[in-house]
Coordinates of C-alpha atoms and ligand atoms in Angstrom, one line a residue:
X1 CA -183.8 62.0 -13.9
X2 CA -185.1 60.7 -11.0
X3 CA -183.7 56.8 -11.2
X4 CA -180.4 58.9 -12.1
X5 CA -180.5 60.6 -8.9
X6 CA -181.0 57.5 -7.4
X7 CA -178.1 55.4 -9.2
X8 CA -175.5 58.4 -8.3
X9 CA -177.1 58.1 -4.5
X10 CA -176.1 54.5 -4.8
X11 CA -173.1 54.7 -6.1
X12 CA -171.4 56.7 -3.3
X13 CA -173.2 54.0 -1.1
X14 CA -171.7 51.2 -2.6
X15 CA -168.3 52.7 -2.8
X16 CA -168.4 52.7 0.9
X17 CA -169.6 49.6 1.4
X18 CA -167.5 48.1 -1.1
X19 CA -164.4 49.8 0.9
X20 CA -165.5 48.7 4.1
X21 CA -166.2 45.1 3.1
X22 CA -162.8 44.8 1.4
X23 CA -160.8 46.5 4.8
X24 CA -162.2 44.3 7.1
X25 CA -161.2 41.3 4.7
X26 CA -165.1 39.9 4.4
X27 CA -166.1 38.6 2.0
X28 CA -167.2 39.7 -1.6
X29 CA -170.5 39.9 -2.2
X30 CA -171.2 38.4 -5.7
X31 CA -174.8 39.5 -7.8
X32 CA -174.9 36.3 -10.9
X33 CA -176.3 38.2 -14.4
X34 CA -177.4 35.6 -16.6
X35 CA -177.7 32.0 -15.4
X36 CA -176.8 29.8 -18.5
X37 CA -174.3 27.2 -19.1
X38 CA -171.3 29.8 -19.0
X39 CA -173.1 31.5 -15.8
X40 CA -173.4 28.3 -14.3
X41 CA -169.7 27.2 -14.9
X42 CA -168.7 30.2 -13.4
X43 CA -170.7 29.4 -10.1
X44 CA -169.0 26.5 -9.4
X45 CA -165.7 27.8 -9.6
X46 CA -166.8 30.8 -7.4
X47 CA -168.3 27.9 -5.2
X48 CA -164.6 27.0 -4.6
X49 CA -164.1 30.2 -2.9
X50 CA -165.9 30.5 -0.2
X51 CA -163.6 32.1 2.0
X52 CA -163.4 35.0 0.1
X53 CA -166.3 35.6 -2.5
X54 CA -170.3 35.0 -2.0
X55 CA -173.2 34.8 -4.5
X56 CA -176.2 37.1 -2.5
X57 CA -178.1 37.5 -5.4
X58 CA -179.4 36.0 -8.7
X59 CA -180.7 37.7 -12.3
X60 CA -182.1 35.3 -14.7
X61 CA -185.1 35.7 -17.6
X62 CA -185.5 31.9 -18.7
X63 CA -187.3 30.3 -15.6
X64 CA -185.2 26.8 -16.2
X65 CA -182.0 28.3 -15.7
X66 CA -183.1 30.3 -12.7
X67 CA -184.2 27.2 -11.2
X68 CA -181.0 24.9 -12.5
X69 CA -178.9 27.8 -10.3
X70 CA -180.6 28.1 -6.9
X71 CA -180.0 24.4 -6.2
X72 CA -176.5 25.7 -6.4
X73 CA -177.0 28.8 -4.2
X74 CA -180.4 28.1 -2.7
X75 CA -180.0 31.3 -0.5
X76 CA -179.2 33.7 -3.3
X77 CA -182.2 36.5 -3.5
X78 CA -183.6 36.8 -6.8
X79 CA -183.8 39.7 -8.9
X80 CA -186.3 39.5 -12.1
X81 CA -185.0 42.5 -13.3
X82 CA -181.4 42.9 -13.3
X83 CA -181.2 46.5 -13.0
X84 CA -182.3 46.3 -9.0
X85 CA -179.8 43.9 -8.2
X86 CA -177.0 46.6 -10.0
X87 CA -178.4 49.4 -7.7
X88 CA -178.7 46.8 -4.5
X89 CA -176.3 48.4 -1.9
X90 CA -175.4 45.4 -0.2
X91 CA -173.6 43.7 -3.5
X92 CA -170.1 44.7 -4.4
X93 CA -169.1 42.7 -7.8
X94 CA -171.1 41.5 -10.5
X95 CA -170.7 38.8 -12.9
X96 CA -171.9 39.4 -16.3
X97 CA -172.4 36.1 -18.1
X98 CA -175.8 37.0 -20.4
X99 CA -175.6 36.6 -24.0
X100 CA -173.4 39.1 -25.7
X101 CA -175.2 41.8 -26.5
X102 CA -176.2 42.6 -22.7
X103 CA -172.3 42.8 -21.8
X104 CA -171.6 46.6 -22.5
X105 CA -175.2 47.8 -21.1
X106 CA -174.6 46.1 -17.9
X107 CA -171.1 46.9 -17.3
X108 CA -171.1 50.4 -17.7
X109 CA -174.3 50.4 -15.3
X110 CA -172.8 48.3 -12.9
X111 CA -169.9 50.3 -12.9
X112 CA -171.8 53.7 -12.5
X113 CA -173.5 51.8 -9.3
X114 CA -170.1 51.3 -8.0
X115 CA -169.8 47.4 -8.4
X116 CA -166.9 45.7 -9.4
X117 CA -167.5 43.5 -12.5
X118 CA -166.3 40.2 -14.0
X119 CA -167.8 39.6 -17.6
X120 CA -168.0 37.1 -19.9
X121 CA -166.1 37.3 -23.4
X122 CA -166.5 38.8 -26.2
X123 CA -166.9 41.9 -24.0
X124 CA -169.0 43.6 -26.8
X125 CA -171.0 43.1 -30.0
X126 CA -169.3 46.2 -31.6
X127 CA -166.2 48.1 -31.2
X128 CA -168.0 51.4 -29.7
X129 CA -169.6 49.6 -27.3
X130 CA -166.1 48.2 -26.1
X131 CA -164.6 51.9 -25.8
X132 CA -167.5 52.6 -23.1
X133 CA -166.9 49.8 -21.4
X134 CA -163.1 50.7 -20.7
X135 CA -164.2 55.0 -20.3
X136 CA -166.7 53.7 -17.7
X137 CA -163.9 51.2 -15.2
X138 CA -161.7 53.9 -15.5
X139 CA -164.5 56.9 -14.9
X140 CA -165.6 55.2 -11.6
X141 CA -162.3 53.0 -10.7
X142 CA -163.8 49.9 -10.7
X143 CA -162.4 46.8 -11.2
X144 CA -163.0 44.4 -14.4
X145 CA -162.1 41.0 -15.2
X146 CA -162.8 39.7 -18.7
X147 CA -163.9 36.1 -18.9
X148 CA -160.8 35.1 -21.1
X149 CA -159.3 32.8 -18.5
X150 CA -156.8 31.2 -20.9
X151 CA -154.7 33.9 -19.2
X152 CA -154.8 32.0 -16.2
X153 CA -153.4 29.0 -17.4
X154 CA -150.0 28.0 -16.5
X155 CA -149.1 26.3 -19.5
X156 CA -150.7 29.7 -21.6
X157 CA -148.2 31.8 -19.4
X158 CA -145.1 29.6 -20.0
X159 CA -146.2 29.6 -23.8
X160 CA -146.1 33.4 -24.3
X161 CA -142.7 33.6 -22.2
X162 CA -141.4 31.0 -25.1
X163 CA -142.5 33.2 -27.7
X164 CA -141.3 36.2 -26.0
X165 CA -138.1 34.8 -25.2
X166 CA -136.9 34.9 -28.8
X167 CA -136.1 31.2 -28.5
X168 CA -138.5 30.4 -31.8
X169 CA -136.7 32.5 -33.4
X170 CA -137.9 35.8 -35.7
X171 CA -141.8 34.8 -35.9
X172 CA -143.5 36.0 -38.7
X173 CA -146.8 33.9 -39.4
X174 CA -149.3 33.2 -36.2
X175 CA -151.8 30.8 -37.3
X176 CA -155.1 30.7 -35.2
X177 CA -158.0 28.2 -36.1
X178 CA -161.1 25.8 -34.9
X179 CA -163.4 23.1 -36.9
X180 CA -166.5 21.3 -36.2
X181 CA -168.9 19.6 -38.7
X182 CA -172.4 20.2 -38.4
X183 CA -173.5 19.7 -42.1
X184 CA -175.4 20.0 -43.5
X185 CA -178.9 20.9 -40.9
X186 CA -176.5 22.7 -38.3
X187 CA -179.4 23.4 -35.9
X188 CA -182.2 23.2 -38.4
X189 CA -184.9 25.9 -39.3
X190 CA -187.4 26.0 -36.7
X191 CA -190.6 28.7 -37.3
X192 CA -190.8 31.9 -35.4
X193 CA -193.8 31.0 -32.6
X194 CA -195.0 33.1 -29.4
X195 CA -191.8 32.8 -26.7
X196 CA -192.1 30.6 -24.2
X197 CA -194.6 31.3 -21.1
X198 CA -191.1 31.1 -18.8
X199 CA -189.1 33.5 -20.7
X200 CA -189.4 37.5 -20.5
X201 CA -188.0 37.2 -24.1
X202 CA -188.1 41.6 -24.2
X203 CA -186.0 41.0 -21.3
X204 CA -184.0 38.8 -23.2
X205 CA -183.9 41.1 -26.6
X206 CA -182.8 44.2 -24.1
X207 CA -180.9 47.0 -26.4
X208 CA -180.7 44.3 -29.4
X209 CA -183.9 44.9 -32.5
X210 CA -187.5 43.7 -31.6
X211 CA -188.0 40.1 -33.1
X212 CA -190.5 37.8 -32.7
X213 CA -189.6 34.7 -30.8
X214 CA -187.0 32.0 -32.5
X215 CA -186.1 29.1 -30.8
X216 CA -182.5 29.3 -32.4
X217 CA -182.7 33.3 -31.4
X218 CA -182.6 32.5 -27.7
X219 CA -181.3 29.4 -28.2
X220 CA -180.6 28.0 -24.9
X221 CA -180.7 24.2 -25.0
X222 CA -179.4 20.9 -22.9
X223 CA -177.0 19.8 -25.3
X224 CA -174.6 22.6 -26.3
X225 CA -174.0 26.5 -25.7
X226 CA -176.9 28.2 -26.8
X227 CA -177.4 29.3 -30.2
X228 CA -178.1 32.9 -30.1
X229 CA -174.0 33.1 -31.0
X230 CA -174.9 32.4 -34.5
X231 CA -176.7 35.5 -34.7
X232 CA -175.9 39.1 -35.7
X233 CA -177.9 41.3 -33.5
X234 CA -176.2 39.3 -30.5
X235 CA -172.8 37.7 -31.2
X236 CA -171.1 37.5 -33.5
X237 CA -170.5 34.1 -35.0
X238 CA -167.0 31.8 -34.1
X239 CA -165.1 34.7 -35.1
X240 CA -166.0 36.0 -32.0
X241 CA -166.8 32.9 -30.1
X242 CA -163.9 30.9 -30.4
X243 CA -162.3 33.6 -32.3
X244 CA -161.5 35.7 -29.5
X245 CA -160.1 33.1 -27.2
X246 CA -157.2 32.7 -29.7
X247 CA -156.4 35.9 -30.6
X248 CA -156.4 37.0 -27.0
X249 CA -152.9 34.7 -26.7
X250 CA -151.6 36.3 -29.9
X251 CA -151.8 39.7 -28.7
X252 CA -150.3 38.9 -25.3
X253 CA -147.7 36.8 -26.4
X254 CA -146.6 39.2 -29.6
X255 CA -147.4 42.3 -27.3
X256 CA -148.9 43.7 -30.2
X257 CA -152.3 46.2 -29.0
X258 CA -154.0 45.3 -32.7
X259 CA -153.8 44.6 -35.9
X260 CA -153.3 47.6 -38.9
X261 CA -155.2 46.1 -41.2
X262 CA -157.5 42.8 -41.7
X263 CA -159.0 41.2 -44.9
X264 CA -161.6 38.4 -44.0
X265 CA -163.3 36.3 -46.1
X266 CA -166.3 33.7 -45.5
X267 CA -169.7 33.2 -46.1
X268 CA -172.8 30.3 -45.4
X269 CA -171.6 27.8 -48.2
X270 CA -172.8 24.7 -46.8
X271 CA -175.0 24.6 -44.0
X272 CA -178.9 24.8 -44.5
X273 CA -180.2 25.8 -40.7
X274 CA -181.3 29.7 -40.0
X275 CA -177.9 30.6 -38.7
X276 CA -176.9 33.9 -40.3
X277 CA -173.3 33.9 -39.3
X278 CA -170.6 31.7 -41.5
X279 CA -169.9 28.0 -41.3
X280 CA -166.7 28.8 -42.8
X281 CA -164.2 31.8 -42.2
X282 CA -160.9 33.1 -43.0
X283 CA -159.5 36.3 -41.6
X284 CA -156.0 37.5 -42.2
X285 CA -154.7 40.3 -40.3
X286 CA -151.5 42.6 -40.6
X287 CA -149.1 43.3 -38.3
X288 CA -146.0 45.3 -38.6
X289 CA -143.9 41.9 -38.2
X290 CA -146.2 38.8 -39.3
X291 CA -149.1 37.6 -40.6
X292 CA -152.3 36.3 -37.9
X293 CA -154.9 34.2 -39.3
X294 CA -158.2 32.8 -37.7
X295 CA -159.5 30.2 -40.0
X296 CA -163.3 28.5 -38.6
X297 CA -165.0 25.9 -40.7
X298 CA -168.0 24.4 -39.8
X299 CA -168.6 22.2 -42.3
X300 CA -165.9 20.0 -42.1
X301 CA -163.7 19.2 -39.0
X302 CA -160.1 17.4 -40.8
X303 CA -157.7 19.3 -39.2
X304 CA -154.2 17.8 -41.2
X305 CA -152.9 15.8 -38.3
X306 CA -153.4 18.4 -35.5
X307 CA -155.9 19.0 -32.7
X308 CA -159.6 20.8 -33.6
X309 CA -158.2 24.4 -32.6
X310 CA -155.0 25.8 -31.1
X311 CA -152.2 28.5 -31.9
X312 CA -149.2 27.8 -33.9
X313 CA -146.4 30.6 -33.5
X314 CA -144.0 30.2 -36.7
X315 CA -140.6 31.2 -36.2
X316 CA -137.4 30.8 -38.1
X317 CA -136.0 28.8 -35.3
X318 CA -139.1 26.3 -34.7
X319 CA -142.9 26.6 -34.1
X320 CA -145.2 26.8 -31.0
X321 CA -148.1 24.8 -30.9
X322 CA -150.5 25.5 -27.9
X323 CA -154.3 24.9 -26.6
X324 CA -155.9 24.4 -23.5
X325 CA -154.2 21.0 -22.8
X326 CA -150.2 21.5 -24.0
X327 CA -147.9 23.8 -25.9
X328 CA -145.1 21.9 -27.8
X329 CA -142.6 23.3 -29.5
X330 CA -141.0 21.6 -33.1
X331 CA -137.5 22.7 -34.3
X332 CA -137.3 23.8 -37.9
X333 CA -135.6 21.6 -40.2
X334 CA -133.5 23.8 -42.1
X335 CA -131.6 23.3 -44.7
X336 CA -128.2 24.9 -46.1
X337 CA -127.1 25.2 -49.4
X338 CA -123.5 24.4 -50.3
X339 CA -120.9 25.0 -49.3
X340 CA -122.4 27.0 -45.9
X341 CA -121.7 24.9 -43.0
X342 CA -124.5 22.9 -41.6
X343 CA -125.0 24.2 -38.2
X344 CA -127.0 22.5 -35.5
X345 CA -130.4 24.1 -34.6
X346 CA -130.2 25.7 -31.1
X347 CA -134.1 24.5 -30.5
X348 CA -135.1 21.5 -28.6
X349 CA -138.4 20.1 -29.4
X350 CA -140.0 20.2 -25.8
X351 CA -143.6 19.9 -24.1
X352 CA -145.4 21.4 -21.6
X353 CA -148.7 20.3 -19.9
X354 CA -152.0 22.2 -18.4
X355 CA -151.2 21.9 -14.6
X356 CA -154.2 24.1 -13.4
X357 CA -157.6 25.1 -13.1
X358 CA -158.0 28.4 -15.3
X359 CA -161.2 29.2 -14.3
X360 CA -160.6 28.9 -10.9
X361 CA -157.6 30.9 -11.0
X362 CA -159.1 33.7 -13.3
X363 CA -161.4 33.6 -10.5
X364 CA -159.1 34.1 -8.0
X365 CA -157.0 36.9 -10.0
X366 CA -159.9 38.9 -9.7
X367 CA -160.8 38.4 -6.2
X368 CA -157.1 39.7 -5.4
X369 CA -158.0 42.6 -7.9
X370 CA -160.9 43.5 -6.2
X371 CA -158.6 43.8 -2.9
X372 CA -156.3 45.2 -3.6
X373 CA -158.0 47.4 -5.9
X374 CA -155.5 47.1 -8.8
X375 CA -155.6 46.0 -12.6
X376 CA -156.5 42.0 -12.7
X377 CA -154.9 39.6 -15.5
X378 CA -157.6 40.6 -18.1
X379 CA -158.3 44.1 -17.1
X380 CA -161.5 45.3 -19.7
X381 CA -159.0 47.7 -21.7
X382 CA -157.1 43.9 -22.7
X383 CA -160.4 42.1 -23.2
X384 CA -161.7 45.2 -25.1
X385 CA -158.5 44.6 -27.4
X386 CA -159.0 40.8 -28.0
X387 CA -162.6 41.6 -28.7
X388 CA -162.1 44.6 -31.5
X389 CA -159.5 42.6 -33.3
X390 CA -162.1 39.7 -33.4
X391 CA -165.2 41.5 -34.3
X392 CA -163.1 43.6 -36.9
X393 CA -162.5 40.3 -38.7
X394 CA -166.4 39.9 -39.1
X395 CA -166.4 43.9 -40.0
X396 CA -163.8 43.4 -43.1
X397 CA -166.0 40.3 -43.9
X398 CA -169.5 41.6 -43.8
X399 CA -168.5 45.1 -45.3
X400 CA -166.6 43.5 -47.9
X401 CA -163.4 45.2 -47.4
X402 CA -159.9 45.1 -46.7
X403 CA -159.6 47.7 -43.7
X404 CA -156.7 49.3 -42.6
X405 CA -156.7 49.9 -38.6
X406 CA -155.1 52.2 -36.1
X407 CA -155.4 50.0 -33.1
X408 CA -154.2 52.7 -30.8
X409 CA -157.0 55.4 -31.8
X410 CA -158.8 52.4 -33.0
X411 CA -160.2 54.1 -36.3
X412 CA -160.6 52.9 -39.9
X413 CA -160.4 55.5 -43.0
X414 CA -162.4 52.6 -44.4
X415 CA -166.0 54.3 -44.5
X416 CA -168.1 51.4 -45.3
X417 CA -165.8 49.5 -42.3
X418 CA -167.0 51.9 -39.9
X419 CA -170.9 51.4 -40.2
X420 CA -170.1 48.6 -38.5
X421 CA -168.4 49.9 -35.7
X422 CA -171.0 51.3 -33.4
X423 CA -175.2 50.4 -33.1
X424 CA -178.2 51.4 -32.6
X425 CA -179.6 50.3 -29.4
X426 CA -183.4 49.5 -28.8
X427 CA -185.0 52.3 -26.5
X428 CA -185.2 53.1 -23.9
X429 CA -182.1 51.2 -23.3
X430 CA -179.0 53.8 -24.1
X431 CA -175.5 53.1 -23.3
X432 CA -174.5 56.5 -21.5
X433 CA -171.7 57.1 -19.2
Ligands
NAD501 N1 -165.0 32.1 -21.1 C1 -165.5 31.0 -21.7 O1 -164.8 30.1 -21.9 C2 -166.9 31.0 -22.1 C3 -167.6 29.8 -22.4 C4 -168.9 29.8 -22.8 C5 -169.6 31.0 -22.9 N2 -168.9 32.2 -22.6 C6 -169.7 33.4 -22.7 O2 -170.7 33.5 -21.7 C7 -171.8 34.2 -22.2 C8 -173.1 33.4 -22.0 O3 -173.0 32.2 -22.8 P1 -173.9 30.9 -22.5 O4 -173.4 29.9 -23.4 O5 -173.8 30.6 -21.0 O6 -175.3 31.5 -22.9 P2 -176.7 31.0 -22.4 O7 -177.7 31.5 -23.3 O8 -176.7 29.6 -22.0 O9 -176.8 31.8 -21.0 C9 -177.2 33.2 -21.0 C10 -178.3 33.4 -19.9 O10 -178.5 34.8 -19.8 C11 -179.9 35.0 -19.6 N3 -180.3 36.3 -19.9 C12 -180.5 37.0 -21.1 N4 -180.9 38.2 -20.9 C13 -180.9 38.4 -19.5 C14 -181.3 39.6 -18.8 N5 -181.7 40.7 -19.3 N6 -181.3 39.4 -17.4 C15 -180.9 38.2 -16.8 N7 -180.5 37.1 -17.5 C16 -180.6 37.2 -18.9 C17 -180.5 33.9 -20.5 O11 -181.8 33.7 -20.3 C18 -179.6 32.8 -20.3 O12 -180.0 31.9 -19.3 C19 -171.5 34.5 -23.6 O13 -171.1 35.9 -23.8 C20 -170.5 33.6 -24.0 O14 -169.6 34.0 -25.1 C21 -167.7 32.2 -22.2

């Protein structure tokens, strides 16, 4: 009751501060959640904006990390517990960049503190936890940018105006998809031991079960993104890793808010490590148009010709091909049966190149967001979209069943589907609005 009292008190505070800082143009003062390699990448775009944004204070439970980030911003104060830099009155954004399963808790707190908030994709581990995230921006008008910056990328913009221009053609199959090969030890089977003496690992665990300490758990190493994605009780595999970055474009460039229904099929077939989401991955989800697939394999990386991962838009007229480098478009071939007269295809095959920074600019989007106190490029209630129709192809999947959705009330008549929309969360920690 009391630390309730005290949050509202802060609130009001930080509302006022935030309005005063943003009137007299200063600059944004920026609190860092979560100091890993996606945290990290983050600072150094922010570090590019000095004029308008500044990191104050740091949050970080693995020692390592917290150290690997104040050589960046030696002057940042450090918060052990992340909850007192949320209620700290003189910070007016947040950036949320802790393993998934800490993104909906500490948005909707830092929202209820008043702070502005840019988090890190997938915005959620389940679809409930999505829904408060969007009830809580709107409940105490704050700003949130989700870290889906393929929004910012030139080339993605001029890609969706192709598809939305009709120039492709009627499209009726989107085909989404990335491949790696880590057979067959992935990232092997280490034992359960005591967590490390530099990592509050209850910290770390938050709302998720109690566990005892796995190395591929927390995951966090120096030679790739940490491992706690392959994980249930905090991610939810490359369906919503990779997943969601590909989906995201589909939605936006078919303005489509969801699929209405999704059959997903996968399993562990090859790889022999602890990891308890799939190495391989095929979701198919309806639309009232087309066809969307996500395809993942992680047992084998042949990829017929084409680039590891991208987004192929097939229309009647020709096909889009885009990823974080290009989009290129190839005329259909069609042909005409006899005696119809051949006509030329209207398509061109053409190119287009990445010409910009997209974190940067993401960045930047939500700096002018915060502002001028509008909607930025990813506003939550987007992310929240791109996120449900990725975790609701590892719902169909791990329920075993082929769902039918109402993305708009964003309900299921599917009742073994919708166990998996909502969990329990670890006391004390409650997500409340
Ligand atoms: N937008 C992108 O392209 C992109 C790329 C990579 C990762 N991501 C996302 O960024 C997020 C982080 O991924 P990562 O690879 O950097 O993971 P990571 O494990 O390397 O970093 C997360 C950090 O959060 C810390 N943390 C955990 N609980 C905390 C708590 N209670 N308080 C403070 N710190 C805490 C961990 O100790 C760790 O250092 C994920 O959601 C991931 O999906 C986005």
């Amino acid at each position: 009751m009391q630390r309730r009292t005290f949050m509202a008190a802060t609130a009001s505070a930080t509302t006022a501060a935030t309005a005063r800082a943003q009137s007299q143009g200063d600059k944004i003062r920026l609190g860092v959640i979560g100091c890993g390699r996606r945290g990290r990448s983050n600072l150094r775009s922010v570090l590019k904006l000095t004029d308008d944004i500044e990191v104050v204070a740091i949050s970080e439970v693995f020692k390592p990390n917290l150290e690997l980030t104040l050589e960046m911003v030696p002057d940042a104060r450090v918060y052990p517990d992340f909850r007192e830099l949320i209620a700290a009155d003189d910070i007016d954004a947040v950036l949320i960049a802790t393993p998934d399963h800490w993104h909906a808790y500490m948005s909707v707190e830092a929202c209820k503190a008043g702070k502005d908030v840019y988090v890190e994709k997938p915005i959620s581990v389940t679809v409930h936890e999505g829904q408060m995230m969007v009830k809580a921006a709107r409940k105490y008008n704050r700003v949130v940018q989700v870290g889906t910056q393929q929004r910012s990328g030139k080339h993605f913009q001029e890609a969706k105006d192709i598809v939305q221009s009709g120039r492709l053609g009627s499209i009726s199959y989107v085909r989404t998809w990335n491949y790696s090969n880590a057979y067959p030890e992935g990232i092997g089977v280490p034992p359960d031991t005591d967590p490390p003496p530099d990592l509050d690992w209850d910290m770390w665990l938050g709302p998720a079960p109690e566990r005892s300490f796995n190395k591929n758990r927390f995951g966090v190493n120096p030679y790739s993104f940490a491992h706690f994605r392959w994980f249930w009780d905090y991610a939810g595999g490359m369906m919503t890793d990779w997943g969601i970055h590909l989906l995201d474009i589909v939605l936006w460039a078919m303005a489509e808010p969801g699929p209405r229904s999704i059959c997903t099929y996968g399993g562990k077939y090859a790889l022999t490590d602890n990891r308890e989401t799939p190495d391989t991955i095929q979701a198919t989800y309806e639309f009232p148009a087309f066809v969307c697939t996500y395809e993942n394999r992680v047992a084998n990386a042949y990829a017929g010709g084409l680039p590891g991962y991208g987004i192929q838009f097939h229309g009647t007229e020709g096909t889009l091909y885009v990823n974080r480098r290009y989009w290129e478009i190839t005329p259909e071939q069609r042909r005409y049966r006899e005696p119809e007269p051949r006509v030329e295809n209207r398509m061109k095959a053409a190119r287009g190149e990445a010409s910009n920074a997209t974190t940067d600019d993401h960045w930047r989007d939500f700096i002018y967001a915060v502002r001028n106190r509008s909607k930025p490029i990813c506003d939550i209630e987007i992310g929240h979209k791109s996120t449900a129709m990725a975790l609701l192809g590892n719902v169909s999947m791990r329920s075993r069943q082929r769902m039918d959705w109402d993305p708009v009330a964003e309900t299921t008549s599917n009742k073994e589907a919708q166990t998996y929309l909502q969990s329990e969360y670890r006391p004390p920690w409650k997500l409340e609005l």
